[in-house]
Each structure stands twice: as structure tokens, then as C-alpha cells.
Amino acid sequence: MTTEKALVIFSGGQDSTTCLIQAIRQYGRENVEAITFQYGQRHNIELEKARSIAADLGIPQTLLDLTLMQQVTRNALMDETAAIQTGENGLPNTFVDGRNALFLLYAAIYAKSRGIRHIITGVCETDFSGYPDCRDVFIKSMNVTLNLAMDYAFQIHTPLMYLTKAQTWALADEMGVLDYIRTHTHTCYLGTEGGCGECPSCVLRERGLAEYLAGKSR
């Protein structure tokens, strides 16, 4: 186990919780922190889940207010009156322009102030909604940019980048926390407790779980 410190970008969802638990095992509970962003998301129940999980796991959590994003962009993830749908370009209108870029920037600023070099985010380009800022090429470019901008050797880790949702559930099961993640995390864009089963995020989550459990039972 390393003695280096890690900061996990933590939403309270399936992916970030998996990453948080994995980080605790890799770096040690005393070397891990979580950072959570409030940006005007309609599913703000995830903030409650994030607080609860961080407290349950004994991890310090910092909540940053980025609601200023509401002044510069519009999307269905930040507008409760908008219907969630997929555009002609195949991109869901839940995509928030610049969100992950801002998350990584503020996480990096915070990490440097704390002497943390490892930043962990649960983005994935294998089984996702098509968001361009979840791609590996974007993360690598941000890693270079942040290192140059702050003259600091950040390492951005994306342990789920090439995993399908089924494989992410398998990872949770391998760590012995599948049931914990099923019952404690929130994914639904509509903010429905337990999930609406219809939004893109719920569909990905439940389809992946079904695939994993079906394969496990064979």
C-alpha cells in the first residue's frame, strides 16, 4: 500500500463510489479525500448520497459550489422542466459543456493545496452516454494542461475508462461491495430514489447489472 495521497472526484454514484472504495484499498483510508461538486444538477439527491457514503466510509469530503455554471450553459441535467432526450448528433441533452474540465481544474487546485498528486475520476468511454469529456484523450490532455498550468506533477487516474458497466459491477463484487453500491449510490438523472429505470443513466446502470448477474449465474 502506498503512502501517497489521492483525491477522488465523488458524486455519490455507482462509478465514483467504486473508485472511492478502490482508492481506500490502494492508498489507505488516511490518505484519501473526496471532492464533490454542486453545479445545479436536478438530481441533487446525489449530493445527499455522497455526504452519507463519505461519512460512512470515514473519508473527508469537500463540497464545492459551482452553481455559477447555470449562468453560462443550459442543458436537461440542470433544468427540471426539460425532457431528457437524445439529439440528432446522438448526444443526450444531459451533457453539460465543460463540466469535467471544471471538475478536474478545481480538483487539481484543491489537490495541490493539500499536497495531493493523484486525482481519481470515474469517467468511462466504453459503456457510456457519448459524452466527449469522458474520453481518454480528453483526460490525458487535461493531465498535461494541469501539469503545465501549475508546474505540479499531477496524475489523473481513470480506473473505469475501458470497463463496461457489467465489468464495473464485477469490480465492485470482487471488492465485496456490490450490495453496498447497489443500495447506497444514486445514478438517476431525474433524482428518483432507487432510479426511474428510464433515463440514460438508469438504463446503463441496470443493463450492466443485469449482464453481470446473468454471466455470474452461468
Short mmCIF file of C-alpha atoms in Angstrom, two decimals:
data_model
loop_
_atom_site.label_atom_id
_atom_site.label_comp_id
_atom_site.label_asym_id
_atom_site.label_seq_id
_atom_site.Cartn_x
_atom_site.Cartn_y
_atom_site.Cartn_z
CA MET A 1 0.00 0.00 0.00
CA THR A 2 1.41 3.40 -1.00
CA THR A 3 1.77 6.31 1.41
CA GLU A 4 0.92 8.85 -1.30
CA LYS A 5 -2.35 10.75 -1.11
CA ALA A 6 -5.30 10.61 -3.50
CA LEU A 7 -8.29 12.84 -4.21
CA VAL A 8 -11.41 11.21 -5.63
CA ILE A 9 -13.92 13.26 -7.63
CA PHE A 10 -17.01 11.93 -5.92
CA SER A 11 -20.65 12.28 -6.92
CA GLY A 12 -22.24 9.56 -4.82
CA GLY A 13 -22.99 7.48 -7.91
CA GLN A 14 -22.02 3.93 -8.81
CA ASP A 15 -18.81 4.75 -10.64
CA SER A 16 -17.32 7.30 -8.26
CA THR A 17 -18.19 5.17 -5.23
CA THR A 18 -16.45 2.19 -6.83
CA CYS A 19 -13.42 4.41 -7.42
CA LEU A 20 -13.52 5.73 -3.85
CA ILE A 21 -13.58 2.27 -2.31
CA GLN A 22 -10.82 1.11 -4.63
CA ALA A 23 -8.73 4.16 -3.66
CA ILE A 24 -9.18 3.41 0.04
CA ARG A 25 -7.79 -0.06 -0.58
CA GLN A 26 -4.90 1.19 -2.67
CA TYR A 27 -3.82 4.31 -0.74
CA GLY A 28 -5.22 3.67 2.73
CA ARG A 29 -8.19 5.41 4.32
CA GLU A 30 -6.00 8.02 5.98
CA ASN A 31 -4.56 9.09 2.59
CA VAL A 32 -7.81 9.52 0.66
CA GLU A 33 -10.09 12.54 0.35
CA ALA A 34 -13.24 13.12 -1.70
CA ILE A 35 -14.32 16.26 -3.52
CA THR A 36 -17.93 16.78 -4.61
CA PHE A 37 -19.40 19.47 -6.84
CA GLN A 38 -22.76 21.16 -6.63
CA TYR A 39 -23.42 22.66 -10.05
CA GLY A 40 -27.19 22.96 -10.12
CA GLN A 41 -27.87 19.35 -11.05
CA ARG A 42 -31.54 18.41 -11.00
CA HIS A 43 -30.66 15.12 -9.31
CA ASN A 44 -29.25 16.83 -6.22
CA ILE A 45 -30.18 13.76 -4.21
CA GLU A 46 -26.74 12.56 -5.29
CA LEU A 47 -25.22 15.20 -3.00
CA GLU A 48 -27.04 13.66 -0.04
CA LYS A 49 -25.83 10.20 -1.07
CA ALA A 50 -22.26 11.48 -1.44
CA ARG A 51 -22.28 13.01 2.04
CA SER A 52 -23.73 9.85 3.54
CA ILE A 53 -21.28 7.50 1.82
CA ALA A 54 -18.23 9.62 2.62
CA ALA A 55 -19.25 9.74 6.28
CA ASP A 56 -19.96 6.00 6.33
CA LEU A 57 -16.55 5.21 4.83
CA GLY A 58 -14.77 7.69 7.09
CA ILE A 59 -13.43 9.81 4.25
CA PRO A 60 -13.05 13.63 4.46
CA GLN A 61 -15.27 15.28 1.86
CA THR A 62 -15.13 18.79 0.46
CA LEU A 63 -18.21 20.20 -1.29
CA LEU A 64 -17.61 22.99 -3.80
CA ASP A 65 -20.32 25.27 -5.15
CA LEU A 66 -20.10 25.55 -8.95
CA THR A 67 -23.67 26.71 -9.49
CA LEU A 68 -22.27 29.63 -11.48
CA MET A 69 -22.38 27.16 -14.39
CA GLN A 70 -26.11 27.86 -14.56
CA GLN A 71 -25.25 31.36 -15.77
CA VAL A 72 -23.36 30.19 -18.85
CA THR A 73 -24.93 26.94 -20.09
CA ARG A 74 -28.29 25.24 -20.46
CA ASN A 75 -28.97 21.51 -20.51
CA ALA A 76 -31.50 18.96 -19.33
CA LEU A 77 -29.35 17.89 -16.40
CA MET A 78 -29.65 21.35 -14.87
CA ASP A 79 -33.21 22.16 -15.93
CA GLU A 80 -36.00 20.27 -14.17
CA THR A 81 -38.52 21.36 -16.81
CA ALA A 82 -36.59 19.90 -19.76
CA ALA A 83 -37.37 16.46 -21.13
CA ILE A 84 -34.33 14.21 -21.31
CA GLN A 85 -33.74 13.13 -24.89
CA THR A 86 -31.05 12.37 -27.42
CA GLY A 87 -30.17 14.97 -30.03
CA GLU A 88 -29.70 14.45 -33.76
CA ASN A 89 -25.95 14.18 -33.17
CA GLY A 90 -26.54 11.20 -30.86
CA LEU A 91 -25.55 13.15 -27.76
CA PRO A 92 -28.05 13.24 -24.87
CA ASN A 93 -29.15 16.72 -23.88
CA THR A 94 -27.96 15.89 -20.36
CA PHE A 95 -24.40 16.67 -21.48
CA VAL A 96 -23.04 19.63 -19.50
CA ASP A 97 -20.50 21.58 -21.54
CA GLY A 98 -17.20 21.91 -19.71
CA ARG A 99 -18.32 20.05 -16.60
CA ASN A 100 -15.49 17.54 -16.34
CA ALA A 101 -12.94 20.15 -17.38
CA LEU A 102 -14.07 22.35 -14.49
CA PHE A 103 -14.22 19.43 -12.09
CA LEU A 104 -10.65 18.44 -12.90
CA LEU A 105 -9.42 22.02 -12.71
CA TYR A 106 -10.91 22.71 -9.29
CA ALA A 107 -9.92 19.25 -8.05
CA ALA A 108 -6.35 19.96 -9.13
CA ILE A 109 -6.27 23.36 -7.43
CA TYR A 110 -7.53 21.77 -4.23
CA ALA A 111 -5.20 18.78 -4.54
CA LYS A 112 -2.10 20.94 -4.91
CA SER A 113 -3.06 22.95 -1.84
CA ARG A 114 -3.22 19.67 0.09
CA GLY A 115 -0.02 18.17 -1.31
CA ILE A 116 -2.00 15.56 -3.26
CA ARG A 117 -0.72 14.40 -6.64
CA HIS A 118 -3.18 11.62 -7.50
CA ILE A 119 -6.63 12.61 -8.79
CA ILE A 120 -9.14 9.84 -9.47
CA THR A 121 -12.26 10.17 -11.59
CA GLY A 122 -14.77 7.52 -12.64
CA VAL A 123 -15.20 8.55 -16.27
CA CYS A 124 -15.52 5.82 -18.90
CA GLU A 125 -15.61 5.74 -22.68
CA THR A 126 -16.51 2.07 -23.12
CA ASP A 127 -20.11 1.93 -21.92
CA PHE A 128 -21.37 5.48 -21.55
CA SER A 129 -23.75 8.11 -22.91
CA GLY A 130 -21.37 9.51 -25.51
CA TYR A 131 -20.11 12.49 -23.50
CA PRO A 132 -16.92 13.79 -25.18
CA ASP A 133 -15.36 14.78 -21.84
CA CYS A 134 -15.41 11.17 -20.67
CA ARG A 135 -12.90 10.11 -23.32
CA ASP A 136 -9.35 9.04 -22.52
CA VAL A 137 -7.88 11.56 -24.97
CA PHE A 138 -9.58 14.40 -23.08
CA ILE A 139 -8.36 13.19 -19.68
CA LYS A 140 -4.79 12.85 -20.94
CA SER A 141 -4.91 16.35 -22.45
CA MET A 142 -6.21 17.77 -19.15
CA ASN A 143 -3.45 15.99 -17.27
CA VAL A 144 -0.82 17.68 -19.44
CA THR A 145 -2.58 21.06 -19.21
CA LEU A 146 -2.87 20.97 -15.42
CA ASN A 147 0.75 19.92 -15.01
CA LEU A 148 1.83 22.82 -17.19
CA ALA A 149 -0.58 25.33 -15.66
CA MET A 150 0.51 24.69 -12.08
CA ASP A 151 4.01 23.29 -12.57
CA TYR A 152 2.96 20.32 -10.49
CA ALA A 153 3.16 16.60 -11.28
CA PHE A 154 -0.50 15.59 -11.18
CA GLN A 155 -1.51 12.07 -12.16
CA ILE A 156 -5.13 11.69 -13.21
CA HIS A 157 -6.32 8.11 -12.83
CA THR A 158 -9.35 6.67 -14.62
CA PRO A 159 -9.68 3.07 -13.37
CA LEU A 160 -13.02 2.53 -15.14
CA MET A 161 -12.07 4.06 -18.50
CA TYR A 162 -12.19 0.83 -20.50
CA LEU A 163 -14.64 -1.16 -18.40
CA THR A 164 -18.22 -1.86 -19.42
CA LYS A 165 -20.88 -1.25 -16.79
CA ALA A 166 -21.06 -5.01 -16.28
CA GLN A 167 -17.31 -5.08 -15.60
CA THR A 168 -17.66 -2.17 -13.18
CA TRP A 169 -20.25 -4.17 -11.26
CA ALA A 170 -17.85 -7.13 -11.37
CA LEU A 171 -15.12 -4.97 -9.86
CA ALA A 172 -17.46 -3.95 -7.05
CA ASP A 173 -18.27 -7.61 -6.43
CA GLU A 174 -14.56 -8.50 -6.37
CA MET A 175 -14.07 -5.88 -3.66
CA GLY A 176 -17.03 -7.30 -1.74
CA VAL A 177 -19.15 -4.15 -2.04
CA LEU A 178 -21.65 -4.94 -4.80
CA ASP A 179 -24.66 -4.85 -2.48
CA TYR A 180 -23.36 -1.72 -0.78
CA ILE A 181 -23.07 0.11 -4.08
CA ARG A 182 -26.46 -1.15 -5.25
CA THR A 183 -28.22 0.17 -2.17
CA HIS A 184 -26.22 3.28 -1.22
CA THR A 185 -25.45 5.02 -4.52
CA HIS A 186 -27.60 7.19 -6.78
CA THR A 187 -27.44 7.38 -10.56
CA CYS A 188 -30.85 8.56 -11.80
CA TYR A 189 -30.83 11.89 -13.67
CA LEU A 190 -34.40 12.57 -12.57
CA GLY A 191 -33.46 12.28 -8.92
CA THR A 192 -35.82 9.36 -8.31
CA GLU A 193 -34.87 7.38 -5.21
CA GLY A 194 -33.96 3.88 -6.39
CA GLY A 195 -33.89 5.05 -10.01
CA CYS A 196 -36.55 5.82 -12.62
CA GLY A 197 -35.39 2.97 -14.86
CA GLU A 198 -35.83 5.10 -17.97
CA CYS A 199 -33.22 7.89 -18.11
CA PRO A 200 -29.92 7.12 -19.91
CA SER A 201 -28.03 6.79 -16.64
CA CYS A 202 -30.51 4.32 -15.15
CA VAL A 203 -30.60 2.29 -18.36
CA LEU A 204 -26.80 1.94 -18.42
CA ARG A 205 -26.65 1.04 -14.75
CA GLU A 206 -29.42 -1.57 -14.76
CA ARG A 207 -28.41 -3.11 -18.08
CA GLY A 208 -24.85 -3.52 -16.83
CA LEU A 209 -26.00 -5.07 -13.58
CA ALA A 210 -28.30 -7.48 -15.40
CA GLU A 211 -25.47 -8.50 -17.75
CA TYR A 212 -23.10 -9.11 -14.87
CA LEU A 213 -25.57 -11.11 -12.79
CA ALA A 214 -26.59 -13.17 -15.81
CA GLY A 215 -22.97 -14.01 -16.58
CA LYS A 216 -22.27 -14.79 -12.94
CA SER A 217 -25.15 -17.27 -12.73
CA ARG A 218 -23.96 -19.31 -15.69
#
